[in-house]
Short mmCIF file of C-alpha atoms in Angstrom, two decimals:
data_model
loop_
_atom_site.label_atom_id
_atom_site.label_comp_id
_atom_site.label_asym_id
_atom_site.label_seq_id
_atom_site.Cartn_x
_atom_site.Cartn_y
_atom_site.Cartn_z
CA MET A 1 22.05 51.94 137.63
CA THR A 2 19.69 54.83 138.16
CA PRO A 3 15.91 54.23 138.37
CA ALA A 4 15.48 55.64 134.86
CA GLU A 5 18.13 53.27 133.49
CA LYS A 6 16.48 50.30 135.21
CA ARG A 7 13.11 51.23 133.72
CA ASP A 8 14.69 51.41 130.26
CA ALA A 9 16.37 48.00 130.76
CA VAL A 10 13.09 46.38 131.83
CA SER A 11 11.30 47.90 128.87
CA HIS A 12 14.04 46.60 126.55
CA LEU A 13 13.80 43.04 127.90
CA LYS A 14 10.01 43.01 127.63
CA ARG A 15 9.93 44.48 124.13
CA LEU A 16 12.76 42.63 122.39
CA LEU A 17 13.03 39.33 124.31
CA GLY A 18 9.42 38.89 125.36
CA PHE A 19 10.21 38.64 129.09
CA SER A 20 7.45 39.13 131.60
CA GLU A 21 7.65 42.17 133.82
CA ARG A 22 8.32 40.02 136.88
CA ARG A 23 11.25 38.20 135.21
CA ALA A 24 12.72 41.36 133.68
CA CYS A 25 12.63 43.15 137.04
CA ARG A 26 14.29 40.18 138.76
CA LEU A 27 17.12 40.15 136.19
CA VAL A 28 17.68 43.89 136.34
CA GLY A 29 17.23 44.13 140.11
CA ALA A 30 14.42 46.64 139.89
CA ASP A 31 11.34 46.98 142.06
CA ARG A 32 8.12 46.47 140.09
CA ARG A 33 6.50 49.46 141.81
CA MET A 34 9.38 51.64 140.68
CA VAL A 35 9.01 50.40 137.09
CA ARG A 36 5.28 51.13 137.08
CA TYR A 37 5.65 54.54 138.67
CA VAL A 38 4.37 57.41 136.50
CA PRO A 39 5.81 60.82 137.38
CA ARG A 40 3.21 63.38 138.38
CA ARG A 41 5.33 66.50 138.15
CA VAL A 42 3.27 69.65 137.93
CA SER A 43 3.73 71.55 134.69
CA ASP A 44 6.32 74.29 135.14
CA THR A 45 5.61 76.12 131.87
CA ALA A 46 4.20 79.20 133.60
CA LEU A 47 7.11 79.29 136.06
CA ARG A 48 9.63 78.95 133.23
CA ASP A 49 7.96 81.80 131.34
CA ARG A 50 7.99 84.07 134.40
CA LEU A 51 11.60 83.16 135.16
CA ARG A 52 12.62 84.09 131.61
CA GLU A 53 10.70 87.37 131.85
CA LEU A 54 12.45 88.32 135.08
CA ALA A 55 15.84 87.27 133.69
CA ASN A 56 15.27 89.45 130.62
CA GLU A 57 14.24 92.39 132.79
CA ARG A 58 17.18 91.86 135.19
CA ARG A 59 19.86 90.71 132.79
CA ARG A 60 22.64 90.68 135.40
CA PHE A 61 20.70 88.95 138.19
CA GLY A 62 21.68 85.40 139.14
CA TYR A 63 19.29 82.67 140.23
CA ARG A 64 19.40 83.66 143.92
CA ARG A 65 18.08 87.17 143.30
CA LEU A 66 15.54 85.86 140.78
CA PHE A 67 14.41 83.38 143.44
CA VAL A 68 13.84 86.24 145.89
CA LEU A 69 11.79 88.16 143.30
CA LEU A 70 9.67 85.07 142.57
CA ARG A 71 9.08 84.53 146.30
CA ARG A 72 7.81 88.11 146.57
CA GLU A 73 5.25 87.24 143.89
CA GLY A 74 4.04 84.23 145.89
CA GLU A 75 5.94 81.43 144.13
CA LEU A 76 6.39 78.53 146.57
CA SER A 77 9.03 76.55 144.67
CA GLY A 78 12.32 75.96 146.47
CA ILE A 79 15.61 77.44 145.38
CA ASN A 80 16.84 74.09 144.02
CA ARG A 81 13.93 73.90 141.59
CA ILE A 82 14.47 77.49 140.50
CA TYR A 83 18.16 76.75 139.97
CA ARG A 84 17.34 73.68 137.86
CA LEU A 85 14.96 75.66 135.62
CA TYR A 86 17.44 78.53 135.51
CA ARG A 87 20.13 76.19 134.17
CA GLU A 88 17.78 74.38 131.77
CA GLU A 89 16.65 77.69 130.28
CA GLY A 90 20.25 78.78 129.72
CA LEU A 91 19.90 81.92 131.83
CA THR A 92 23.32 81.74 133.49
CA VAL A 93 24.90 85.19 133.70
CA ARG A 94 28.17 85.48 131.84
CA LYS A 95 30.91 86.40 134.27
CA ARG A 96 32.99 89.42 133.44
CA LYS A 97 36.75 89.40 133.81
CA ALA A 98 37.66 89.59 137.49
CA ARG A 99 40.10 92.10 138.89
CA ARG A 100 43.20 91.11 140.79
CA LYS A 101 42.51 90.64 144.48
CA ALA A 102 44.44 92.74 146.94
CA ILE A 103 46.65 90.95 149.47
CA GLY A 104 47.89 91.95 152.89
CA THR A 105 46.27 92.90 156.19
CA ARG A 106 43.63 95.57 156.55
CA ALA A 107 42.62 97.53 159.64
CA PRO A 108 38.82 97.85 160.03
CA ILE A 109 36.87 101.06 160.52
CA LEU A 110 34.04 100.19 162.90
CA VAL A 111 30.83 102.17 162.52
CA GLU A 112 27.57 102.19 164.46
CA ALA A 113 24.78 100.07 163.01
CA ARG A 114 22.55 102.96 162.04
CA ALA A 115 21.79 105.13 159.08
CA ASN A 116 24.03 108.18 158.49
CA ALA A 117 26.91 106.73 160.49
CA ARG A 118 29.10 106.95 157.40
CA TRP A 119 28.64 107.91 153.76
CA SER A 120 30.91 107.07 150.85
CA LEU A 121 31.10 108.88 147.55
CA ASP A 122 32.86 108.40 144.26
CA PHE A 123 32.52 109.06 140.54
CA VAL A 124 31.76 106.58 137.77
CA HIS A 125 32.17 107.49 134.09
CA ASP A 126 30.29 106.63 130.89
CA GLN A 127 29.52 108.21 127.53
CA LEU A 128 26.55 109.06 125.32
CA VAL A 129 26.03 107.46 121.91
CA CYS A 130 27.49 110.59 120.31
CA GLY A 131 30.75 109.98 122.18
CA GLN A 132 30.38 112.78 124.74
CA ARG A 133 31.56 111.62 128.14
CA PHE A 134 29.71 112.20 131.39
CA ARG A 135 30.23 111.23 135.00
CA VAL A 136 27.93 110.19 137.82
CA LEU A 137 28.45 111.27 141.43
CA ASN A 138 27.36 108.34 143.60
CA ILE A 139 26.73 108.72 147.33
CA VAL A 140 26.08 105.58 149.40
CA ASP A 141 25.19 104.95 153.05
CA ASP A 142 27.77 102.35 154.13
CA VAL A 143 25.52 100.71 156.75
CA THR A 144 22.13 100.53 155.00
CA ARG A 145 23.75 100.29 151.51
CA GLU A 146 21.19 102.80 150.21
CA CYS A 147 22.04 104.88 147.18
CA LEU A 148 21.51 108.37 148.57
CA ALA A 149 22.25 110.14 145.28
CA ALA A 150 23.30 109.30 141.72
CA ILE A 151 23.89 112.58 139.92
CA PRO A 152 24.95 112.50 136.24
CA ASP A 153 26.47 115.52 134.49
CA THR A 154 29.19 116.36 132.03
CA SER A 155 31.17 118.22 134.70
CA ILE A 156 30.89 118.09 138.49
CA SER A 157 33.14 120.47 140.41
CA GLY A 158 33.97 120.59 144.10
CA ARG A 159 31.44 123.38 144.62
CA ARG A 160 28.77 121.27 142.90
CA VAL A 161 29.60 118.33 145.20
CA ALA A 162 29.25 120.64 148.21
CA ARG A 163 25.85 121.88 147.01
CA GLU A 164 24.58 118.34 146.44
CA LEU A 165 25.77 117.24 149.88
CA THR A 166 24.06 120.23 151.51
CA ALA A 167 20.77 119.39 149.76
CA LEU A 168 21.12 115.74 150.78
CA ILE A 169 21.71 116.66 154.44
CA GLU A 170 18.58 118.81 154.42
CA ARG A 171 16.56 115.79 153.27
CA ARG A 172 18.22 113.02 155.29
CA GLY A 173 20.28 114.46 158.12
CA LYS A 174 24.01 114.86 158.73
CA PRO A 175 26.45 111.93 158.57
CA ASP A 176 29.16 111.36 161.17
CA MET A 177 31.79 110.73 158.49
CA ILE A 178 32.25 110.86 154.74
CA VAL A 179 34.79 108.66 152.93
CA SER A 180 36.22 109.39 149.49
CA ASP A 181 39.35 109.13 147.38
CA ASN A 182 41.78 111.98 146.74
CA GLY A 183 40.27 113.31 143.51
CA THR A 184 40.78 116.99 142.77
CA GLU A 185 37.07 117.77 143.20
CA LEU A 186 37.03 116.13 146.62
CA THR A 187 40.19 117.76 147.94
CA SER A 188 39.31 121.24 146.70
CA ASN A 189 39.02 124.32 148.90
CA ALA A 190 35.24 124.22 148.42
CA ILE A 191 35.03 120.78 150.06
CA LEU A 192 37.47 121.64 152.85
CA ARG A 193 35.49 124.79 153.61
CA TRP A 194 32.21 122.85 153.50
CA CYS A 195 33.53 120.28 156.00
CA ALA A 196 34.60 123.00 158.40
CA GLU A 197 31.24 124.76 158.16
CA HIS A 198 29.19 121.59 158.71
CA ARG A 199 31.62 120.01 161.21
CA ILE A 200 31.72 116.67 159.41
CA ALA A 201 34.78 114.38 159.47
CA TRP A 202 36.01 113.63 155.95
CA HIS A 203 38.26 110.57 155.61
CA TYR A 204 40.49 110.29 152.54
CA ILE A 205 41.60 106.79 151.57
CA ALA A 206 45.25 106.01 150.82
CA PRO A 207 46.26 106.74 147.19
CA GLY A 208 45.92 103.69 144.97
CA LYS A 209 43.81 101.78 147.52
CA PRO A 210 40.23 101.87 146.13
CA MET A 211 39.05 99.02 148.35
CA GLN A 212 39.45 101.29 151.35
CA ASN A 213 36.31 102.83 149.86
CA GLY A 214 34.84 99.43 149.15
CA PHE A 215 31.13 100.11 149.69
CA VAL A 216 30.79 102.74 146.99
CA GLU A 217 33.24 100.85 144.75
CA SER A 218 30.95 97.81 145.02
CA PHE A 219 27.96 100.01 144.22
CA ASN A 220 29.78 101.44 141.19
CA GLY A 221 30.43 97.90 140.00
CA ARG A 222 26.75 96.98 140.26
CA MET A 223 25.74 100.16 138.45
CA ARG A 224 28.18 99.51 135.62
CA ASP A 225 27.29 95.83 135.33
CA GLU A 226 23.50 96.14 135.56
CA LEU A 227 22.87 99.59 134.06
CA LEU A 228 25.71 101.36 132.25
CA ASN A 229 26.91 98.32 130.28
CA GLU A 230 23.31 97.44 129.38
CA THR A 231 22.00 100.86 128.32
CA LEU A 232 22.59 103.25 125.42
CA PHE A 233 22.27 106.87 126.55
CA HIS A 234 21.22 109.23 123.76
CA ASN A 235 21.40 112.44 125.77
CA LEU A 236 22.01 113.68 129.29
CA ALA A 237 18.30 114.21 130.01
CA GLN A 238 17.60 110.56 129.26
CA ALA A 239 20.59 109.52 131.38
CA ARG A 240 19.22 111.46 134.36
CA VAL A 241 15.81 109.79 134.10
CA VAL A 242 17.16 106.27 133.60
CA ILE A 243 19.81 106.51 136.34
CA SER A 244 17.31 107.99 138.81
CA ALA A 245 14.85 105.17 138.11
CA TRP A 246 17.59 102.55 138.49
CA ALA A 247 18.76 104.05 141.82
CA ASP A 248 15.18 103.99 143.14
CA ASP A 249 14.83 100.37 142.03
CA TYR A 250 18.18 99.54 143.67
CA ASN A 251 16.92 100.89 146.99
CA THR A 252 13.39 99.50 147.00
CA GLU A 253 13.27 96.40 144.77
CA ARG A 254 16.72 94.86 144.23
CA PRO A 255 17.60 92.14 146.80
CA HIS A 256 21.03 92.82 148.32
CA SER A 257 23.08 89.71 149.11
CA ALA A 258 25.04 91.44 151.91
CA LEU A 259 21.73 92.29 153.64
CA SER A 260 20.38 88.70 153.60
CA TYR A 261 18.61 89.56 150.33
CA LYS A 262 16.60 92.39 151.85
CA THR A 263 16.39 95.64 149.95
CA PRO A 264 18.44 98.56 151.33
CA ALA A 265 15.25 100.48 152.13
CA ALA A 266 13.74 97.51 154.02
CA TYR A 267 17.03 96.96 155.88
CA ALA A 268 17.13 100.65 156.88
CA ARG A 269 13.61 100.39 158.31
CA ALA A 270 14.49 97.24 160.24
CA LEU A 271 17.70 98.80 161.52
CA LYS A 272 15.85 101.51 163.43
CA GLY A 273 15.23 98.98 166.20
CA VAL A 274 18.96 98.22 166.66
CA PRO A 275 20.38 99.82 169.86
CA ILE A 276 22.75 102.72 169.24
CA GLY A 277 26.34 101.68 169.77
CA THR A 278 25.98 98.19 168.23
CA LYS A 279 28.89 97.58 165.88
CA THR A 280 28.39 96.16 162.42
CA ASP A 281 29.96 92.84 161.45
CA ARG A 282 30.75 93.91 157.91
CA THR A 283 33.92 93.17 155.97
CA PRO A 284 36.85 95.22 157.35
CA ILE A 285 37.77 98.23 155.24
CA ALA A 286 41.43 99.30 155.12
CA VAL A 287 42.31 102.73 156.44
CA GLY A 288 45.84 102.99 155.06
#
């Protein structure tokens, strides 16, 4: 019997049969101090309210990321308490249908543990409420996991990709390598000419193997789950503002599980002290 069940049994014997507390405890096998104990749990109303607020703001965040956000605000409760309240409040995130997992061996691409060692880029698609489709060019730093650019437009050609990469290099510096799939925009003459001019290695993944570009694919999944599936875009101007704000929040506020729940921006700052040449211990990415 649990302590609560023993307390109920003692109470039952005292109330209905008129037993003394001593006799009832002896029959049930309960300690009298345990029966007399009055819980002194601190009220968690304020914590529950704040947890619900954060869960409503971050609809696709699980209890671990919500715990990190609460810790930033000075909440001292442990993760087990947060998980209990999270479950009691019915805040569990509904899981979306999982994709089939790839099987087979994969050869890793090792990169230096520093910013700009390798970038990945890919497109993700969505549509406005009027039905007009648009696409977003996402560029991610594979080591720091920062979103370097998230550019929405109705059409993005190879020349536009080259212009955006040039502007990004002017702000951030040149990467050692860029990884992408074999889309027509990314295999165009404009991109090939741009690579030759800037002397940047461009690695194309094997056709039909998106997980060879796993970092940006993972980012696309987070963007779709936390932003695109949760937002109605009325026009392209609104989409640009909302996506830009989300990308900034992703870099500076959102805890990243692969970075020990640091933000990408904080991880990038910490990484500056890592000696050049140190290899990352990240999940191997297939090279085809």
